[in-house]
Coordinates of C-alpha atoms and ligand atoms in Angstrom, one line a residue:
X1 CA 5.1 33.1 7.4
X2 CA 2.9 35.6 8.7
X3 CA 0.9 35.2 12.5
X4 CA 0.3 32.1 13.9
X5 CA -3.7 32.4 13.5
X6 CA -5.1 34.3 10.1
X7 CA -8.8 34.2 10.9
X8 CA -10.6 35.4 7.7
X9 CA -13.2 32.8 6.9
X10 CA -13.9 32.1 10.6
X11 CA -12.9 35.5 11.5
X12 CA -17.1 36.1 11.8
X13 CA -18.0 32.7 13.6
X14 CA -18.1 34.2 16.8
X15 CA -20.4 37.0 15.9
X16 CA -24.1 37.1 17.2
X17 CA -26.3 34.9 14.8
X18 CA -23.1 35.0 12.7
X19 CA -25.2 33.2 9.7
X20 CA -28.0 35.9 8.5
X21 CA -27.8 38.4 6.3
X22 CA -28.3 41.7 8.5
X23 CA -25.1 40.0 10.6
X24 CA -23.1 39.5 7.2
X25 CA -23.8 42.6 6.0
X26 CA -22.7 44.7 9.4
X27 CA -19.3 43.1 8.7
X28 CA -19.2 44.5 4.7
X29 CA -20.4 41.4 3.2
X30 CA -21.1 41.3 -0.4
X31 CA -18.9 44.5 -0.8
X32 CA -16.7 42.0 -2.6
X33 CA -19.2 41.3 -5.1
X34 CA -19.7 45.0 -5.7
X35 CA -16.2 45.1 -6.1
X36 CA -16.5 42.2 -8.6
X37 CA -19.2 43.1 -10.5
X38 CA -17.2 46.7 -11.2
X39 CA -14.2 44.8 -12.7
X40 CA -14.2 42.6 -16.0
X41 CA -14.9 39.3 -15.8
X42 CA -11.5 38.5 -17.1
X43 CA -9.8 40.9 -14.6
X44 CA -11.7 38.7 -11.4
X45 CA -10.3 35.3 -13.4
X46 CA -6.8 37.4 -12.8
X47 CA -6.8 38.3 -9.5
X48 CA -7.9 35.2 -8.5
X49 CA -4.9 33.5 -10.5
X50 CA -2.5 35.9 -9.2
X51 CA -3.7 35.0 -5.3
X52 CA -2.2 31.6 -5.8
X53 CA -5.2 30.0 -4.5
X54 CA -5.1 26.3 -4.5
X55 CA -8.0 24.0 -4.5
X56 CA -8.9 23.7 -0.7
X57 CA -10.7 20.2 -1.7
X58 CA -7.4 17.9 -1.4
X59 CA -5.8 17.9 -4.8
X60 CA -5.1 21.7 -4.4
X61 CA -5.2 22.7 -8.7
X62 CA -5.1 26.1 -9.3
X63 CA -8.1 27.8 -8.6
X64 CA -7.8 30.7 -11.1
X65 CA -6.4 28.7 -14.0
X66 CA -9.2 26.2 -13.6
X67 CA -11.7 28.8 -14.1
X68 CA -9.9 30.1 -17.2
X69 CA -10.3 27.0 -19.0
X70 CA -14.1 27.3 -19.8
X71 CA -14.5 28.2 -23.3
X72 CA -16.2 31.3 -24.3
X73 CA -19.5 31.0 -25.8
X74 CA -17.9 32.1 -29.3
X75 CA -16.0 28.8 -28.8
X76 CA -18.9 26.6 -27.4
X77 CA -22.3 28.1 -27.3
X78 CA -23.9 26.2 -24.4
X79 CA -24.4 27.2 -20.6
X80 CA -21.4 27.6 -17.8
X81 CA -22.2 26.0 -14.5
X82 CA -20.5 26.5 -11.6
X83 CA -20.8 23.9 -9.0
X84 CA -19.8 24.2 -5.4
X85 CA -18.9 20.9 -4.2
X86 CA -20.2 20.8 -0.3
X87 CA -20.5 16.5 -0.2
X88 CA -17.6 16.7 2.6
X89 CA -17.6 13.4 3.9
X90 CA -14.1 12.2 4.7
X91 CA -13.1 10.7 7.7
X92 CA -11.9 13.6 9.7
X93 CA -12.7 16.0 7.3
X94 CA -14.9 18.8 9.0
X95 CA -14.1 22.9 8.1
X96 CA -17.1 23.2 4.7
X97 CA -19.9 21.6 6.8
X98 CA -18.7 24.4 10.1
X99 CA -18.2 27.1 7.5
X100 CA -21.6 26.8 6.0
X101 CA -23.3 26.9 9.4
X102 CA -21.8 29.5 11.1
X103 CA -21.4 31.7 7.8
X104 CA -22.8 30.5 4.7
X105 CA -23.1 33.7 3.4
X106 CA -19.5 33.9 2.5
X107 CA -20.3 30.9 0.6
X108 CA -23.2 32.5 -1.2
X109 CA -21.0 35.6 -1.5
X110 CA -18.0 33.3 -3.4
X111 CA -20.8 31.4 -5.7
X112 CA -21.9 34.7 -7.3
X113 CA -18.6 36.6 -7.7
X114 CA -17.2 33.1 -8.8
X115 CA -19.8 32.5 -11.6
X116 CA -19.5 36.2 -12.6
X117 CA -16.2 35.4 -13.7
X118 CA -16.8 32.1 -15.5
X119 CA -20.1 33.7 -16.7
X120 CA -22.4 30.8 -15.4
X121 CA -26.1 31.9 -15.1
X122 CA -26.9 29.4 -12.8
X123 CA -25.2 27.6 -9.6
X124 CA -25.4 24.5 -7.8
X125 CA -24.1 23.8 -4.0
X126 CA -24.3 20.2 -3.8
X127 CA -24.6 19.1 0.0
X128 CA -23.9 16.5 1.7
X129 CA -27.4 14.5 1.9
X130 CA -26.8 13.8 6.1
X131 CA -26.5 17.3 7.2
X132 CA -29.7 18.5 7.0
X133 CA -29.0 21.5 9.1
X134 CA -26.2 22.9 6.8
X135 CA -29.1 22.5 4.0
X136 CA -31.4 24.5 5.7
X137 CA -29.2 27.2 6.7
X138 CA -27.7 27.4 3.1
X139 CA -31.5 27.9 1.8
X140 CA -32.0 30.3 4.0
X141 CA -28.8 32.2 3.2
X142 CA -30.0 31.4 -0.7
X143 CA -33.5 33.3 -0.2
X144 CA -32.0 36.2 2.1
X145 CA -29.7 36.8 -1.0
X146 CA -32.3 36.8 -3.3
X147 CA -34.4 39.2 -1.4
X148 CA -31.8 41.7 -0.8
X149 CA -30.9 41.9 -4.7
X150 CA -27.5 39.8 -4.2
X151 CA -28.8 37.0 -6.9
X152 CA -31.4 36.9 -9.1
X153 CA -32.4 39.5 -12.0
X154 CA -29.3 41.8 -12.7
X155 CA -27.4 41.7 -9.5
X156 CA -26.8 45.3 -7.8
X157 CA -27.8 47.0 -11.2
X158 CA -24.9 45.5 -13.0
X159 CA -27.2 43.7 -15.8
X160 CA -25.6 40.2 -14.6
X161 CA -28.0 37.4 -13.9
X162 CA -27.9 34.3 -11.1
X163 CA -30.0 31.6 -10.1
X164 CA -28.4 29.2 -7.5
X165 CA -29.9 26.2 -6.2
X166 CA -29.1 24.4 -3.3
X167 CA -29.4 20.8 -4.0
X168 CA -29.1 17.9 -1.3
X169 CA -27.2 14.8 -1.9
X170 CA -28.2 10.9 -0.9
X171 CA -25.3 10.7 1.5
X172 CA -22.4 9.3 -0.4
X173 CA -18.7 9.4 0.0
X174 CA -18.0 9.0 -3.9
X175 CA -20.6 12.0 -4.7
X176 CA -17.8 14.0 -3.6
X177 CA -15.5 12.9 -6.4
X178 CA -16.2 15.6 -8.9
X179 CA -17.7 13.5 -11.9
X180 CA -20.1 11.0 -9.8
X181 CA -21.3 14.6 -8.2
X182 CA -22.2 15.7 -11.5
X183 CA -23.7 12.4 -12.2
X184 CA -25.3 12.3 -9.3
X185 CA -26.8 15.9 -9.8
X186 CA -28.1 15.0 -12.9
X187 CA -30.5 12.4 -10.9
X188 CA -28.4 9.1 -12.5
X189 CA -26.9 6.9 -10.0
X190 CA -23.3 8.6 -8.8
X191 CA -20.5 6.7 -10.2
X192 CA -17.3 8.7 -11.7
X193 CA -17.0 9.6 -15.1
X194 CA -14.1 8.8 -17.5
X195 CA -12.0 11.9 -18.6
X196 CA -11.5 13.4 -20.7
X197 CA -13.2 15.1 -21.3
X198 CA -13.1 17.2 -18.2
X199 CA -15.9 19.0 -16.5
X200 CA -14.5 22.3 -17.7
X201 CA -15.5 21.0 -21.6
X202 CA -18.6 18.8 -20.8
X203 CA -19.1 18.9 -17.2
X204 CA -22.9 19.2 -16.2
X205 CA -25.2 18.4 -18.6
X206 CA -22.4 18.3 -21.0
X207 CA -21.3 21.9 -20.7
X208 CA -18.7 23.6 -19.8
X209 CA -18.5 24.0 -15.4
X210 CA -16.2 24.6 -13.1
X211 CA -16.5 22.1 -9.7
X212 CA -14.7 23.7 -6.6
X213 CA -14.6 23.0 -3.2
X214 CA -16.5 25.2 -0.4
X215 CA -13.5 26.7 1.0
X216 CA -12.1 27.4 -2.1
X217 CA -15.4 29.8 -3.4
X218 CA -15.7 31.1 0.1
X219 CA -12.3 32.3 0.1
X220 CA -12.9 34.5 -2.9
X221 CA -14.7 37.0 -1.5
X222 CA -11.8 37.9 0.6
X223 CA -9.3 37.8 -2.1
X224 CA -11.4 40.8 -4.0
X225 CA -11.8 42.6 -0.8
X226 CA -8.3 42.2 0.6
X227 CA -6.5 41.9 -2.8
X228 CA -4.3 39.3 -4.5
X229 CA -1.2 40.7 -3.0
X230 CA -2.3 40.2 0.4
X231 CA -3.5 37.0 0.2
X232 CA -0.5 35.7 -1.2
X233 CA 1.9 37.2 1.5
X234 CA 0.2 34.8 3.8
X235 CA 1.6 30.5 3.2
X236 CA 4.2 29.5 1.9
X237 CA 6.2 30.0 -1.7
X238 CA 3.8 27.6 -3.8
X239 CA 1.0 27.1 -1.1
X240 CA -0.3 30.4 -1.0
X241 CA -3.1 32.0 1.5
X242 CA -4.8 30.5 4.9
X243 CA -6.8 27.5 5.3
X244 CA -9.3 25.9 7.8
X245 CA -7.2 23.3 9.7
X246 CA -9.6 20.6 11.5
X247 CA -7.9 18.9 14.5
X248 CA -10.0 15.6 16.1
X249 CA -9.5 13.1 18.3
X250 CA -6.8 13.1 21.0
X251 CA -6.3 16.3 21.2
X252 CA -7.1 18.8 24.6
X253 CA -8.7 21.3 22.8
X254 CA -10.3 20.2 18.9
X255 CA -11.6 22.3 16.4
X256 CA -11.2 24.8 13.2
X257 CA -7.7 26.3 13.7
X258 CA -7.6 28.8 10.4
X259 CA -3.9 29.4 9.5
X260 CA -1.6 30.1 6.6
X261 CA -0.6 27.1 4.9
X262 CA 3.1 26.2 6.0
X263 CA 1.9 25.7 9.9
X264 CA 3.4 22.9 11.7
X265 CA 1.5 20.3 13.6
X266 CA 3.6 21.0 16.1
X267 CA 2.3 24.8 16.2
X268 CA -1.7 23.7 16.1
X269 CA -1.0 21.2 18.9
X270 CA 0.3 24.0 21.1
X271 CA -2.7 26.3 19.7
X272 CA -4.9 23.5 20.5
X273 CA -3.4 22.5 24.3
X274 CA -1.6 19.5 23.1
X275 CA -2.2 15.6 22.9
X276 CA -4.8 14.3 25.3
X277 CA -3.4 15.0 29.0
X278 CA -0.7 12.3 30.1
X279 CA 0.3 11.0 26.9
X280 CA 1.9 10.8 23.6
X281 CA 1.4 11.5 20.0
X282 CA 1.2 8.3 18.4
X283 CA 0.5 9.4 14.5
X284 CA -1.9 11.2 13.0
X285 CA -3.3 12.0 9.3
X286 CA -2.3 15.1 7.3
X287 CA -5.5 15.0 5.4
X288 CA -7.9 12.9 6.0
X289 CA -8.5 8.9 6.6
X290 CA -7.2 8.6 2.5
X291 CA -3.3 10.2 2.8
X292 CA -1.2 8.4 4.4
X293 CA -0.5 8.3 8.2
X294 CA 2.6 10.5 9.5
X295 CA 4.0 10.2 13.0
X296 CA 5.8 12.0 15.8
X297 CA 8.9 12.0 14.0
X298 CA 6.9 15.0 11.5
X299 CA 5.5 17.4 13.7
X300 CA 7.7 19.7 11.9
X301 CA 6.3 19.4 8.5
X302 CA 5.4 22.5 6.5
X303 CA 1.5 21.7 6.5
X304 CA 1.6 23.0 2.9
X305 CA 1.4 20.7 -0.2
X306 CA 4.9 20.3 -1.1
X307 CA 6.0 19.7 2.6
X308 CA 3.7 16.9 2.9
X309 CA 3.6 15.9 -0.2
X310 CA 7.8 15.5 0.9
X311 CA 7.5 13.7 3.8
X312 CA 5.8 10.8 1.7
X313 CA 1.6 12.6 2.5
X314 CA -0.6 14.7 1.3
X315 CA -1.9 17.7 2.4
X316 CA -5.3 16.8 1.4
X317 CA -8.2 18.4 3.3
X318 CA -6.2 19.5 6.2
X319 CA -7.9 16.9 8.8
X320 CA -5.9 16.4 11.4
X321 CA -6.8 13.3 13.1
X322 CA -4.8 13.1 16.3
X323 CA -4.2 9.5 17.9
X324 CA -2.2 8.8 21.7
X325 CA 0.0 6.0 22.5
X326 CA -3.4 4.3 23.4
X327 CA -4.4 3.5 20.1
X328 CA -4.0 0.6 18.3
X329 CA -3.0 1.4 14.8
X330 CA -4.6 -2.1 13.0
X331 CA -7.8 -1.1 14.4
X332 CA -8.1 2.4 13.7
X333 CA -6.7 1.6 9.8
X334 CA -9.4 -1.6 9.9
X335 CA -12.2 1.1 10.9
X336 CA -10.9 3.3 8.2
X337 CA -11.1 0.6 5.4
X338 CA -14.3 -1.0 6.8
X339 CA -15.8 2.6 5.5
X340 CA -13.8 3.0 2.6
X341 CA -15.3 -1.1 1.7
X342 CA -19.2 0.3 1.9
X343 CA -18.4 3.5 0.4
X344 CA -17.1 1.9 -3.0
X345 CA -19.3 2.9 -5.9
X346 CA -18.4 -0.8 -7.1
X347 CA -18.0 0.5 -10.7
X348 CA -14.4 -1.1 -10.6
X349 CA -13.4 -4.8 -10.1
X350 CA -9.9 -4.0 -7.9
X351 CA -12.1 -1.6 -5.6
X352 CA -15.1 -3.2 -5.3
X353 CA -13.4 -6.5 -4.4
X354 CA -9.8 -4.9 -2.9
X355 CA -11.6 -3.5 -0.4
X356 CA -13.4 -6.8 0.9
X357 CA -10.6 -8.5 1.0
X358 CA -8.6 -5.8 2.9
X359 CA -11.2 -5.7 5.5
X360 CA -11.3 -9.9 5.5
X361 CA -7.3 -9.7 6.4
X362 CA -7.3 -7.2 8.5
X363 CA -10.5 -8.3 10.8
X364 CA -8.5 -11.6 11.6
X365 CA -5.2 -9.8 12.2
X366 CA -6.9 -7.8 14.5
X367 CA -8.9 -10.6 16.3
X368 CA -5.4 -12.2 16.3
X369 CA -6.2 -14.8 14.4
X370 CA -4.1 -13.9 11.2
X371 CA -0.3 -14.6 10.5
X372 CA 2.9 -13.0 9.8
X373 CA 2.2 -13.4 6.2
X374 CA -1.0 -11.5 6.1
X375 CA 1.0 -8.6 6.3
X376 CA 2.5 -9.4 2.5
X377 CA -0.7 -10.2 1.3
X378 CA -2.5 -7.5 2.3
X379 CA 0.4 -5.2 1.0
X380 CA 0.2 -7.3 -2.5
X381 CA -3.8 -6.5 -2.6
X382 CA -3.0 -3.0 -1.8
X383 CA -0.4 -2.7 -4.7
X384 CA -3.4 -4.3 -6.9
X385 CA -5.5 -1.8 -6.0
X386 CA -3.4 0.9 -6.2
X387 CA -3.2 3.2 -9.1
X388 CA -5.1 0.1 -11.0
X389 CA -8.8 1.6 -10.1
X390 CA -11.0 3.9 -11.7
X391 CA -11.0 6.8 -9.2
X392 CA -9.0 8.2 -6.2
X393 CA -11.2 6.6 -3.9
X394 CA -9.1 3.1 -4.0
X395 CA -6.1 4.7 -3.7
X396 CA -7.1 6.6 -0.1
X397 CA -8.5 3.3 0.5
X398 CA -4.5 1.4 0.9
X399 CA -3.1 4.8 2.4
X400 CA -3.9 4.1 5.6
X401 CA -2.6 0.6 5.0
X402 CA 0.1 0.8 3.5
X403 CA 1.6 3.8 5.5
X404 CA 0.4 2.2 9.0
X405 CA 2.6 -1.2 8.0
X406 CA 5.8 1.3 7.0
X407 CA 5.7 2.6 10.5
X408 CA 3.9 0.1 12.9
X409 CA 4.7 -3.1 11.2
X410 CA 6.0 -5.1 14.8
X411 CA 2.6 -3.3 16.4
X412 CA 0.9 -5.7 13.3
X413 CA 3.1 -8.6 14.4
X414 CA 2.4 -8.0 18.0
X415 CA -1.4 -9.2 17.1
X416 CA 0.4 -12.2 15.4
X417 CA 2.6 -13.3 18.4
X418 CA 0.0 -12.6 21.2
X419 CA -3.1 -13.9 19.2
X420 CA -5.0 -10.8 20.0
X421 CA -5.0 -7.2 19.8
X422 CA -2.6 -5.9 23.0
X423 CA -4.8 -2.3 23.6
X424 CA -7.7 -2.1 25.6
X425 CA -10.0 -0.3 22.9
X426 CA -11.6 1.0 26.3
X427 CA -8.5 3.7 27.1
X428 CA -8.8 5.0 23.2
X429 CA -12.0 5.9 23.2
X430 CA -13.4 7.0 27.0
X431 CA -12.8 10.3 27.4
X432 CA -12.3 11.4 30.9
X433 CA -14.5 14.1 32.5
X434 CA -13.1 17.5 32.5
X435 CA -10.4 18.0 35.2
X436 CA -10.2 14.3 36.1
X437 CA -7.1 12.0 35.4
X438 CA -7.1 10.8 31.9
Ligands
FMN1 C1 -13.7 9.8 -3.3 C2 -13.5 11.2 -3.4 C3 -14.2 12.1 -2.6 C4 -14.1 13.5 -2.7 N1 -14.9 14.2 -1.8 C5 -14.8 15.6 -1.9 C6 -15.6 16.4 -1.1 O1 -16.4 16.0 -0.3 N2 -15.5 17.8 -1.3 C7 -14.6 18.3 -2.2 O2 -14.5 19.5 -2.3 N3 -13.8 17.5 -3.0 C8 -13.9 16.2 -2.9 N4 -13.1 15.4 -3.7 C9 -12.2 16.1 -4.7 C10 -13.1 16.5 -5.9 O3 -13.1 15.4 -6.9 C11 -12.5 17.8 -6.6 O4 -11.1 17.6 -6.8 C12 -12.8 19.0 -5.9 O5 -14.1 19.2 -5.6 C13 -12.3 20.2 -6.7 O6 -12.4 21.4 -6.0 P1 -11.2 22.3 -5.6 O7 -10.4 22.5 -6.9 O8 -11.8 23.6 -5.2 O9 -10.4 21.6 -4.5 C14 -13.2 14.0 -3.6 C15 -12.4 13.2 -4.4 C16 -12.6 11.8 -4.3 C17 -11.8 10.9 -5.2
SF4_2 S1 -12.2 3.1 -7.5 FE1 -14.0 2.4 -6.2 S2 -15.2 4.3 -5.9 FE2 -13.8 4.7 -7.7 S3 -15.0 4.0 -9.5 FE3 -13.8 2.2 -8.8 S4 -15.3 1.1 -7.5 FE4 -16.0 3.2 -7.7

C-alpha cells in the first residue's frame, strides 16, 4: 500500500471554481485525451486492462476487458454507445454526484477518451433525475467542451467524432441497474432486462454499448496521463488503483476520503476524527444500505473486494455508513427496507411482494408488538427472496436483514421482551452543536 490519502480525482476539488473549463485546463486537463487520441484505439483498450481497474459501480468487473468485448463493426455493423451510468441513488452512496459538481470535466474528459477506444460516436451520461444541479453543471461542462474543440467534429484534429448528451433520469433507484437504465433511456418504463444478451451485444437500442460507472470513466483520464504502471502500484494485489471512499453518519468529520483500495475502516475513521464524540462504533456498511452490515469486530478489513467480499460483505460502492452505540439496529434496517419496498420496479413476484412483507414484520417488531418467531419468518421470506428475483435489487434488499439478525439478534429480541423499541431515536439522530457535549 502506498500513502494513506491518494487524491487524484478530488485532488482538484479544492481549486477556485474547480468545475469550468479555463480551471480544468490550468491543471492539464484533456492532455489525456491528446494522449489518447495519439495511441490506437486498441492500445487505450490495453492500458486500461493492464491498470487493473475495477468497476467502481459495486460489482467491480474489469473495466478494460469489458470494453474489449464490443464487437467490431466487421463483426456487427451497427453503432457503439457508451453510457456513463450517473443514477447514484443508494442509501449512503455519495462520491459520482460530489465528483460531477466539483469537477465534471474529468468526467467529460473519461467519456471521450473512453468512447475513442470502444469507437462509439455518441455518449450518454444518464443522471440521476433529483439532482438537478449535477445536471446543470454537467451541461455546462458538455458545451464548454464542445466549444473548445474537446467533442464534436474531429476532436483536436484527430478525424474522431463525438456527440454526448446529458440525459436526466425520473428519479429511480432501479434506473441504476444497467438494463432498466437502458430501458429507461430509450423512454420505455425502467424495468431490467433479461440477459443475455448483454449490453455489450445489444445494449442500447440493441447495439453494442458499454455501461460504466462515473468513477470508473473519470478515472481514465488519469490512467493515460499517469500510466498503467502507476495506477496499479497503488491498492491492493487484485483491487488495483484509488477510490472515492464516502463516510456518513456518526462520524466527527464526514465526507469523500479518496484512497487506494486496501484501506481499513479503521484508517478513514482516524482520517475522519473518529466515531461521534463519547461513543462507540456500533456497525456500519461496507458499501452501501444493500451489502451486508459489518461491525467493530472488522475495522481491520482490507476495504478492497476480496477482503470484504471475506469477511462475509461487499465492497460495493464504498459507502461507509457509520452508526454509534445509540442506534437501534431494527430501525435503521426497517428504514433501509421501507426504501428498498418503494423502490421495487415490481416486475418480480418475490420482490414486489418480499419487500411488503419485510417491512409488515419488521414495523411490529419495532413497535414491539412482534414475537420471537418473527425473527424466523422474516429470515424464511428473506431466503425467498434471495437469489429467487429478477435483479440485484432484492438481494441488497435482505442484506441489511439478514446480516443485522447474524449480529444483533438479542437487540431483535430485546423489542420482543420489552414490547418496544429500548433507544430513544432522539440520541441517534440530534446532532449536538459544535463544541458542546454529544
Ligand atoms: C438496483 C441497482 C442499482 C444500481 N445503481 C447503480 C448506480 O446508481 N450507479 C452505478 O454506476 N451502478 C449501479 N448499479 C450497478 C450497474 O448495474 C452496473 O453494474 C454498473 O453501472 C457498471 O459500471 P462499472 O462496471 O463501471 O461499475 C446498480 C445495480 C443495481 C442492481
Ligand atoms: S428484483 Fe425487484 S427491482 Fe429487480 S426486477 Fe424484480 S421487482 Fe424489479
Amino acid at each position: 500500500m502506498t500513502d494513506t490519502l491518494t487524491p487524484v480525482l478530488s485532488d482538484n476539488w479544492d481549486q477556485e471554481r474547480a468545475w469550468t473549463l479555463a480551471a480544468y485546463e490550468s491543471r492539464g486537463g484533456y492532455g489525456a485525451l491528446r494522449t489518447a487520441l495519439g495511441m490506437s484505439q486498441p492500445e487505450v483498450v490495453t492500458a486500461v486492462k493492464d491498470s487493473g481497474l475495477r468497476g467502481r459501480g459495486g460489482a467491480g468487473f474489469p473495466t478494460g476487458m469489458k470494453w474489449s468485448f464490443i464487437p467490431s463493426y466487421e463483426q456487427v455493423n451497427k453503432p457503439h454507445y457508451l453510457v456513463v451510468n450517473a443514477d447514484e441513488s443508494e442509501p449512503g452512496t455519495c462520491k459520482d454526484v460530489p465528483l460531477m459538481l466539483a469537477s465534471p470535466h474529468t468526467l467529460v474528459e473519461g467519456v471521450a477518451i473512453a468512447s475513442y477506444a470502444i469507437d462509439a460516436h455518441v455518449a450518454f451520461i444518464y443522471v440521476r433525475g433529483e439532482v438537478l444541479h449535477v445536471i446543470r453543471r454537467l451541461q455546462r461542462a458538455v458545451q464548454e467542451a464542445y466549444l473548445a474543440g474537446h467533442l464534436g467534429k474531429d476532436i483536436h484534429g484527430s478525424g474522431f467524432d463525438l456527440d454526448v448528451i446529458v440525459h436526466a433520469g425520473a428519479g429511480a433507484y432501479i434506473c441504476g441497474e444497467e438494463t432498466a437504465l437502458l430501458d429507461s433511456l430509450e423512454g420505455m418504463r425502467g424495468q431490467p432486462r433479461l440477459r443475455p444478451p448483454f449490453p455489450a451485444v445489444a445494449g442500447l437500442y440493441a447495439c453494442p454499448t458499454v455501461v460504466n460507472n462515473v468513477e470508473s470513466i473519470a478515472s481514465v483520464p488519469s490512467i493515460i496521463s499517469g500510466g498503467a504502471e502507476w495506477f496499479a502500484s497503488m491498492g491492493t494485489e487484485k483491487s488495483k488503483g484509488f477510490g472515492l471512499f464516502s463516510l456518513s453518519g456518526h462520524v466527527a468529520i464526514p465526507g469523500q476520503y479518496e484512497a487506494p483500495l486496501g484501506i481499513t475502516l479503521r484508517t478513514l475513521l482516524e482520517l475522519a476524527g473518529g466515531v461521534r464524540e463519547g461513543h462507540q462504533l456500533k456497525f456500519w456498511t461496507p458499501g452501501g444500505s444493500s451489502t451486508p452490515l459489518l461491525t467493530d469486530a472488522h475495522l481491520d478489513v482490507p476495504l478492497d473486494f476480496e477482503g470484504v467480499g471475506g469477511a462475509g460483505s461487499m465492497l460495493g460502492t464504498r459507502a461507509l455508513q457509520i452508526f454509534d452505540d445509540t442506534t437501534c439496529v431494527v430501525r435503521a434496517v426497517l428504514r433501509w427496507t421501507e426504501f428498498y419496498k418503494h423502490e421495487s420496479c415490481g416486475k418480480c413476484t418475490p420482490c414486489r411482494e418480499g419487500t411488503w412483507w419485510l417491512v409488515q414484520v419488521l414495523e411490529r417488531l419495532e413497535r414491539g408488538v412482534g414475537t420471537a418467531a418473527d425473527l424466523d419468518l422474516l429470515l424464511d421470506q428473506c431466503d425467498n427472496i434471495f437469489g429467487r428475483s429478477f435483479c440485484a435489487l432484492a438481494d441488497g434488499a435482505v442484506a441489511p436483514i439478514t446480516s443485522s439478525i447474524e449480529f444483533f439478534r438479542a437487540e431483535y429480541l430485546a423489542h420482543v421482551t420489552e414490547g418496544g423499541c429500548p433507544f430513544d431515536p432522539d440520541s441517534a439522530t440530534l446532532f449536538s452543536p459544535v463544541g458542546a457535549p454529544a
